[in-house]
mmCIF file of C-alpha atoms in Angstrom:
data_model
loop_
_atom_site.group_PDB
_atom_site.id
_atom_site.type_symbol
_atom_site.label_atom_id
_atom_site.label_comp_id
_atom_site.label_asym_id
_atom_site.label_seq_id
_atom_site.Cartn_x
_atom_site.Cartn_y
_atom_site.Cartn_z
ATOM 1 C CA MET K 1476 102.871 -32.222 -4.187
ATOM 2 C CA ASN K 1477 105.926 -34.374 -4.834
ATOM 3 C CA PRO K 1478 108.602 -32.105 -6.430
ATOM 4 C CA LEU K 1479 109.686 -34.969 -8.705
ATOM 5 C CA LEU K 1480 106.175 -35.101 -10.157
ATOM 6 C CA GLU K 1481 106.277 -31.348 -10.748
ATOM 7 C CA ILE K 1482 109.542 -31.724 -12.669
ATOM 8 C CA ALA K 1483 108.169 -34.689 -14.630
ATOM 9 C CA GLU K 1484 105.018 -32.807 -15.688
ATOM 10 C CA VAL K 1485 105.724 -31.158 -19.025
ATOM 11 C CA SER K 1486 102.865 -29.296 -20.721
ATOM 12 C CA VAL K 1487 102.690 -27.358 -23.970
ATOM 13 C CA GLY K 1488 99.320 -25.788 -24.773
ATOM 14 C CA GLN K 1489 95.943 -26.714 -23.294
ATOM 15 C CA HIS K 1490 95.084 -30.291 -22.402
ATOM 16 C CA TYR K 1491 92.023 -32.376 -21.661
ATOM 17 C CA TYR K 1492 92.862 -33.978 -18.317
ATOM 18 C CA TRP K 1493 91.579 -37.218 -16.865
ATOM 19 C CA GLU K 1494 91.796 -37.860 -13.135
ATOM 20 C CA LEU K 1495 93.023 -41.348 -12.238
ATOM 21 C CA GLY K 1496 94.068 -42.284 -8.710
ATOM 22 C CA GLY K 1497 94.978 -38.736 -7.819
ATOM 23 C CA TYR K 1498 97.044 -38.267 -10.988
ATOM 24 C CA GLU K 1499 96.218 -36.136 -14.023
ATOM 25 C CA LEU K 1500 96.553 -37.804 -17.425
ATOM 26 C CA HIS K 1501 96.514 -36.105 -20.822
ATOM 27 C CA GLY K 1502 93.238 -37.566 -22.030
ATOM 28 C CA GLN K 1503 93.486 -36.380 -25.617
ATOM 29 C CA VAL K 1504 96.851 -38.118 -26.054
ATOM 30 C CA LEU K 1505 95.420 -41.416 -24.792
ATOM 31 C CA ILE K 1506 92.409 -41.099 -27.120
ATOM 32 C CA THR K 1507 94.509 -40.506 -30.239
ATOM 33 C CA SER K 1508 97.059 -43.147 -29.157
ATOM 34 C CA TRP K 1509 94.240 -45.699 -28.963
ATOM 35 C CA VAL K 1510 93.138 -44.647 -32.455
ATOM 36 C CA VAL K 1511 96.695 -45.187 -33.723
ATOM 37 C CA LEU K 1512 96.985 -48.586 -32.033
ATOM 38 C CA ALA K 1513 93.580 -49.598 -33.444
ATOM 39 C CA ILE K 1514 94.718 -48.648 -36.966
ATOM 40 C CA ILE K 1515 97.957 -50.655 -36.605
ATOM 41 C CA ALA K 1516 96.101 -53.665 -35.135
ATOM 42 C CA THR K 1517 93.478 -53.575 -37.906
ATOM 43 C CA LEU K 1518 96.071 -53.386 -40.698
ATOM 44 C CA SER K 1519 98.096 -56.185 -39.071
ATOM 45 C CA PHE K 1520 94.987 -58.378 -38.777
ATOM 46 C CA LEU K 1521 93.959 -57.758 -42.395
ATOM 47 C CA GLY K 1522 97.433 -58.546 -43.672
ATOM 48 C CA ASN K 1523 98.074 -61.649 -41.575
ATOM 49 C CA ARG K 1524 94.707 -63.370 -41.052
ATOM 50 C CA ASP K 1525 95.209 -65.723 -44.011
ATOM 51 C CA LEU K 1526 98.953 -66.150 -44.535
ATOM 52 C CA LYS K 1527 100.088 -67.815 -47.748
ATOM 53 C CA SER K 1528 103.488 -69.073 -48.831
ATOM 54 C CA THR K 1529 103.107 -66.928 -51.962
ATOM 55 C CA PRO K 1530 101.821 -63.609 -50.600
ATOM 56 C CA ASP K 1531 99.128 -61.671 -52.406
ATOM 57 C CA GLY K 1532 96.788 -58.790 -51.647
ATOM 58 C CA PHE K 1533 97.315 -57.029 -48.344
ATOM 59 C CA GLN K 1534 99.844 -59.627 -47.188
ATOM 60 C CA ASN K 1535 102.225 -58.156 -49.776
ATOM 61 C CA PHE K 1536 102.017 -54.792 -48.008
ATOM 62 C CA THR K 1537 102.634 -56.158 -44.512
ATOM 63 C CA GLU K 1538 105.567 -58.267 -45.725
ATOM 64 C CA LEU K 1539 107.019 -55.223 -47.476
ATOM 65 C CA VAL K 1540 106.845 -53.235 -44.214
ATOM 66 C CA THR K 1541 108.390 -56.143 -42.280
ATOM 67 C CA GLU K 1542 111.237 -56.463 -44.791
ATOM 68 C CA PHE K 1543 111.875 -52.721 -44.633
ATOM 69 C CA ILE K 1544 112.100 -52.744 -40.823
ATOM 70 C CA ARG K 1545 114.277 -55.865 -40.840
ATOM 71 C CA ASP K 1546 116.684 -54.270 -43.335
ATOM 72 C CA LEU K 1547 116.778 -51.115 -41.224
ATOM 73 C CA ALA K 1548 117.639 -53.115 -38.091
ATOM 74 C CA LYS K 1549 120.250 -55.179 -39.960
ATOM 75 C CA THR K 1550 121.953 -52.057 -41.322
ATOM 76 C CA GLN K 1551 122.072 -50.226 -37.988
ATOM 77 C CA ILE K 1552 122.657 -53.082 -35.517
ATOM 78 C CA GLY K 1553 124.615 -55.623 -37.544
ATOM 79 C CA GLU K 1554 124.169 -59.141 -38.849
ATOM 80 C CA GLU K 1555 124.796 -60.899 -35.531
ATOM 81 C CA ASP K 1556 122.310 -59.202 -33.188
ATOM 82 C CA TYR K 1557 119.722 -57.427 -35.328
ATOM 83 C CA LEU K 1558 116.964 -60.054 -35.414
ATOM 84 C CA LYS K 1559 115.958 -59.804 -31.738
ATOM 85 C CA TRP K 1560 115.607 -56.003 -32.070
ATOM 86 C CA VAL K 1561 113.304 -56.049 -35.118
ATOM 87 C CA PRO K 1562 110.106 -56.091 -32.972
ATOM 88 C CA PHE K 1563 111.244 -53.085 -30.909
ATOM 89 C CA LEU K 1564 112.339 -50.975 -33.887
ATOM 90 C CA GLY K 1565 109.226 -52.040 -35.803
ATOM 91 C CA THR K 1566 106.942 -50.993 -32.954
ATOM 92 C CA ILE K 1567 108.694 -47.625 -32.569
ATOM 93 C CA PHE K 1568 108.642 -46.952 -36.328
ATOM 94 C CA LEU K 1569 105.020 -47.970 -36.896
ATOM 95 C CA PHE K 1570 103.679 -46.095 -33.862
ATOM 96 C CA ILE K 1571 105.461 -42.854 -34.816
ATOM 97 C CA PHE K 1572 104.652 -43.241 -38.526
ATOM 98 C CA VAL K 1573 100.930 -43.867 -38.005
ATOM 99 C CA SER K 1574 100.770 -41.198 -35.266
ATOM 100 C CA ASN K 1575 102.327 -38.584 -37.541
ATOM 101 C CA TRP K 1576 100.144 -39.488 -40.496
ATOM 102 C CA SER K 1577 97.004 -39.542 -38.364
ATOM 103 C CA GLY K 1578 97.768 -35.964 -37.310
ATOM 104 C CA ALA K 1579 98.349 -34.937 -40.927
ATOM 105 C CA LEU K 1580 95.404 -36.767 -42.531
ATOM 106 C CA LEU K 1581 92.646 -37.320 -39.952
ATOM 107 C CA PRO K 1582 90.313 -34.380 -39.179
ATOM 108 C CA TYR K 1583 90.977 -34.460 -35.422
ATOM 109 C CA ARG K 1584 90.151 -30.770 -34.994
ATOM 110 C CA LEU K 1585 86.556 -31.319 -36.106
ATOM 111 C CA ILE K 1586 85.993 -33.383 -32.944
ATOM 112 C CA GLU K 1587 85.246 -31.157 -29.971
ATOM 113 C CA ILE K 1588 86.435 -32.090 -26.485
ATOM 114 C CA PRO K 1589 85.871 -30.182 -23.209
ATOM 115 C CA ASN K 1590 89.345 -28.603 -23.261
ATOM 116 C CA GLY K 1591 92.246 -28.461 -25.696
ATOM 117 C CA GLU K 1592 92.007 -30.279 -29.035
ATOM 118 C CA LEU K 1593 92.812 -33.663 -30.489
ATOM 119 C CA ALA K 1594 96.106 -33.982 -32.363
ATOM 120 C CA ALA K 1595 98.732 -36.587 -33.201
ATOM 121 C CA PRO K 1596 100.107 -38.348 -30.095
ATOM 122 C CA THR K 1597 103.593 -37.224 -31.180
ATOM 123 C CA ASN K 1598 102.348 -33.625 -30.983
ATOM 124 C CA ASP K 1599 102.612 -33.988 -27.187
ATOM 125 C CA ILE K 1600 106.122 -33.748 -25.761
ATOM 126 C CA ASN K 1601 105.322 -36.327 -23.070
ATOM 127 C CA THR K 1602 104.829 -38.953 -25.796
ATOM 128 C CA THR K 1603 108.095 -38.158 -27.566
ATOM 129 C CA VAL K 1604 110.021 -38.080 -24.262
ATOM 130 C CA ALA K 1605 108.538 -41.483 -23.338
ATOM 131 C CA LEU K 1606 109.604 -42.934 -26.707
ATOM 132 C CA ALA K 1607 113.104 -41.469 -26.299
ATOM 133 C CA LEU K 1608 113.433 -42.879 -22.765
ATOM 134 C CA LEU K 1609 112.331 -46.306 -24.017
ATOM 135 C CA THR K 1610 115.105 -46.080 -26.606
ATOM 136 C CA SER K 1611 117.649 -45.124 -23.934
ATOM 137 C CA ILE K 1612 116.593 -48.009 -21.679
ATOM 138 C CA SER K 1613 116.825 -50.350 -24.679
ATOM 139 C CA TYR K 1614 120.385 -49.490 -25.630
ATOM 140 C CA PHE K 1615 121.546 -49.694 -22.009
ATOM 141 C CA TYR K 1616 119.846 -53.090 -21.762
ATOM 142 C CA ALA K 1617 121.461 -54.184 -25.048
ATOM 143 C CA GLY K 1618 124.947 -53.213 -23.913
ATOM 144 C CA ILE K 1619 124.695 -54.613 -20.380
ATOM 145 C CA SER K 1620 123.047 -57.885 -21.479
ATOM 146 C CA LYS K 1621 125.875 -58.533 -23.956
ATOM 147 C CA LYS K 1622 128.902 -57.216 -22.039
ATOM 148 C CA GLY K 1623 127.799 -57.108 -18.398
ATOM 149 C CA LEU K 1624 129.265 -54.311 -16.292
ATOM 150 C CA GLY K 1625 132.137 -54.150 -18.778
ATOM 151 C CA TYR K 1626 129.743 -52.115 -20.939
ATOM 152 C CA PHE K 1627 130.477 -49.057 -18.807
ATOM 153 C CA SER K 1628 134.147 -49.166 -19.781
ATOM 154 C CA ARG K 1629 133.080 -47.353 -22.945
ATOM 155 C CA TYR K 1630 132.828 -44.173 -20.887
ATOM 156 C CA VAL K 1631 136.598 -44.054 -20.405
ATOM 157 C CA GLU K 1632 137.453 -44.882 -24.011
ATOM 158 C CA PRO K 1633 139.577 -43.863 -25.792
ATOM 159 C CA ALA K 1634 140.856 -41.862 -22.784
ATOM 160 C CA ALA K 1635 139.694 -41.474 -19.167
ATOM 161 C CA PHE K 1636 139.468 -37.671 -19.361
ATOM 162 C CA LEU K 1637 136.605 -38.081 -21.860
ATOM 163 C CA LEU K 1638 134.378 -39.583 -19.127
ATOM 164 C CA PRO K 1639 132.241 -36.410 -18.584
ATOM 165 C CA ILE K 1640 131.701 -35.966 -22.331
ATOM 166 C CA ASN K 1641 130.745 -39.617 -22.836
ATOM 167 C CA VAL K 1642 128.286 -39.468 -19.909
ATOM 168 C CA LEU K 1643 126.812 -36.211 -21.228
ATOM 169 C CA GLU K 1644 126.340 -37.829 -24.626
ATOM 170 C CA ASP K 1645 124.011 -40.443 -23.133
ATOM 171 C CA PHE K 1646 121.912 -37.667 -21.561
ATOM 172 C CA THR K 1647 121.678 -35.688 -24.796
ATOM 173 C CA LYS K 1648 120.573 -38.654 -26.928
ATOM 174 C CA PRO K 1649 117.014 -38.875 -25.505
ATOM 175 C CA LEU K 1650 116.759 -35.065 -25.451
ATOM 176 C CA SER K 1651 117.639 -34.764 -29.132
ATOM 177 C CA LEU K 1652 115.345 -37.669 -30.104
ATOM 178 C CA SER K 1653 112.330 -36.298 -28.226
ATOM 179 C CA PHE K 1654 112.655 -32.613 -29.108
ATOM 180 C CA ARG K 1655 113.418 -33.277 -32.796
ATOM 181 C CA LEU K 1656 110.264 -35.346 -33.232
ATOM 182 C CA PHE K 1657 108.058 -33.096 -31.087
ATOM 183 C CA GLY K 1658 109.317 -29.872 -32.686
ATOM 184 C CA ASN K 1659 108.801 -31.062 -36.252
ATOM 185 C CA ILE K 1660 105.285 -32.407 -35.689
ATOM 186 C CA LEU K 1661 104.183 -29.394 -33.630
ATOM 187 C CA ALA K 1662 105.580 -26.933 -36.182
ATOM 188 C CA ASP K 1663 103.889 -28.739 -39.078
ATOM 189 C CA GLU K 1664 100.476 -28.775 -37.376
ATOM 190 C CA LEU K 1665 100.808 -25.108 -36.330
ATOM 191 C CA VAL K 1666 101.696 -24.005 -39.874
ATOM 192 C CA VAL K 1667 98.784 -25.964 -41.376
ATOM 193 C CA GLY K 1668 96.406 -24.625 -38.689
ATOM 194 C CA VAL K 1669 97.414 -21.002 -39.340
ATOM 195 C CA LEU K 1670 97.159 -21.364 -43.135
ATOM 196 C CA VAL K 1671 93.753 -23.052 -42.905
ATOM 197 C CA ALA K 1672 92.535 -20.165 -40.739
ATOM 198 C CA LEU K 1673 93.910 -17.515 -43.114
ATOM 199 C CA VAL K 1674 93.365 -19.149 -46.508
ATOM 200 C CA PRO K 1675 90.909 -22.013 -45.984
ATOM 201 C CA LEU K 1676 90.821 -23.675 -49.395
ATOM 202 C CA ILE K 1677 93.688 -24.357 -51.814
ATOM 203 C CA ILE K 1678 96.858 -22.852 -50.349
ATOM 204 C CA PRO K 1679 97.214 -25.236 -47.333
ATOM 205 C CA ILE K 1680 97.110 -28.391 -49.515
ATOM 206 C CA PRO K 1681 100.795 -28.333 -50.650
ATOM 207 C CA ILE K 1682 101.849 -27.657 -47.047
ATOM 208 C CA MET K 1683 99.725 -30.602 -45.884
ATOM 209 C CA LEU K 1684 101.351 -32.862 -48.502
ATOM 210 C CA LEU K 1685 104.768 -31.675 -47.371
ATOM 211 C CA GLY K 1686 103.694 -32.444 -43.792
ATOM 212 C CA VAL K 1687 102.781 -36.010 -44.805
ATOM 213 C CA PHE K 1688 106.255 -36.430 -46.330
ATOM 214 C CA THR K 1689 108.144 -34.942 -43.363
ATOM 215 C CA SER K 1690 106.023 -37.017 -40.943
ATOM 216 C CA ALA K 1691 107.228 -40.190 -42.638
ATOM 217 C CA ILE K 1692 110.828 -38.938 -42.609
ATOM 218 C CA GLN K 1693 110.636 -38.194 -38.856
ATOM 219 C CA ALA K 1694 109.488 -41.760 -38.132
ATOM 220 C CA LEU K 1695 112.370 -43.110 -40.229
ATOM 221 C CA VAL K 1696 114.916 -40.813 -38.537
ATOM 222 C CA PHE K 1697 113.766 -41.819 -35.041
ATOM 223 C CA ALA K 1698 113.852 -45.553 -35.801
ATOM 224 C CA THR K 1699 117.216 -45.260 -37.586
ATOM 225 C CA LEU K 1700 118.811 -43.405 -34.666
ATOM 226 C CA ALA K 1701 117.310 -45.868 -32.163
ATOM 227 C CA GLY K 1702 118.843 -48.720 -34.153
ATOM 228 C CA ALA K 1703 122.183 -46.902 -34.407
ATOM 229 C CA TYR K 1704 122.300 -46.339 -30.627
ATOM 230 C CA ILE K 1705 121.514 -50.004 -29.953
ATOM 231 C CA GLY K 1706 124.130 -51.064 -32.523
ATOM 232 C CA GLU K 1707 126.685 -48.782 -30.866
ATOM 233 C CA ALA K 1708 125.945 -50.326 -27.460
ATOM 234 C CA LEU K 1709 126.383 -53.835 -28.869
ATOM 235 C CA ALA K 1710 129.540 -53.066 -30.832
ATOM 236 C CA ASP K 1711 132.930 -54.218 -29.541
ATOM 237 C CA HIS K 1712 135.061 -51.295 -28.356
ATOM 238 C CA HIS K 1713 138.797 -51.625 -28.424
#
């Protein structure tokens, strides 16, 4: 087996594998990701199928979400460049938000699969690493597309001896993004699972409500940091 594939394969817990072209895919992550994408697509369709100049009904909700994401991008990236990054930050935020809430609110564990169990897509470290790598690629693209190869001069600012630290910083950004999100979602689902097993009725409810709140915060933190990294790459360094 290719040693690079062995390094790339990261597994926590049991998984329901699908075989595709000689590769093993985490089937349960794809299933729940499709559920999340279907929820987002359905809500988007309901809110935008009959657009009006004076919004009402569900259009109010979708416009509120759009305004929130646009304000987030404007705050983190800046007035000049933020608009083109609204779709990316919006996609990241909505996917993580709906993923986290689906894990907290949908009864995935009642659905039996041949191996492992269904959970939020963000409960799998491969998903969070993929999202973090997308963010890293995005801020490199943002910096290089605006400044060309001059973007890499940031590594020797404000002094050349800081080069190793500045390079290391770019490696730690995706690590911190992925493990923060994965750790919080995994810990929340483990705590709820243990409490439901020990005290099935009333006690787990406050913990589940807290999980819903922290799930929303994690989506906001991820999107905010992604925007901040892109804004940093686009900023003029002197």
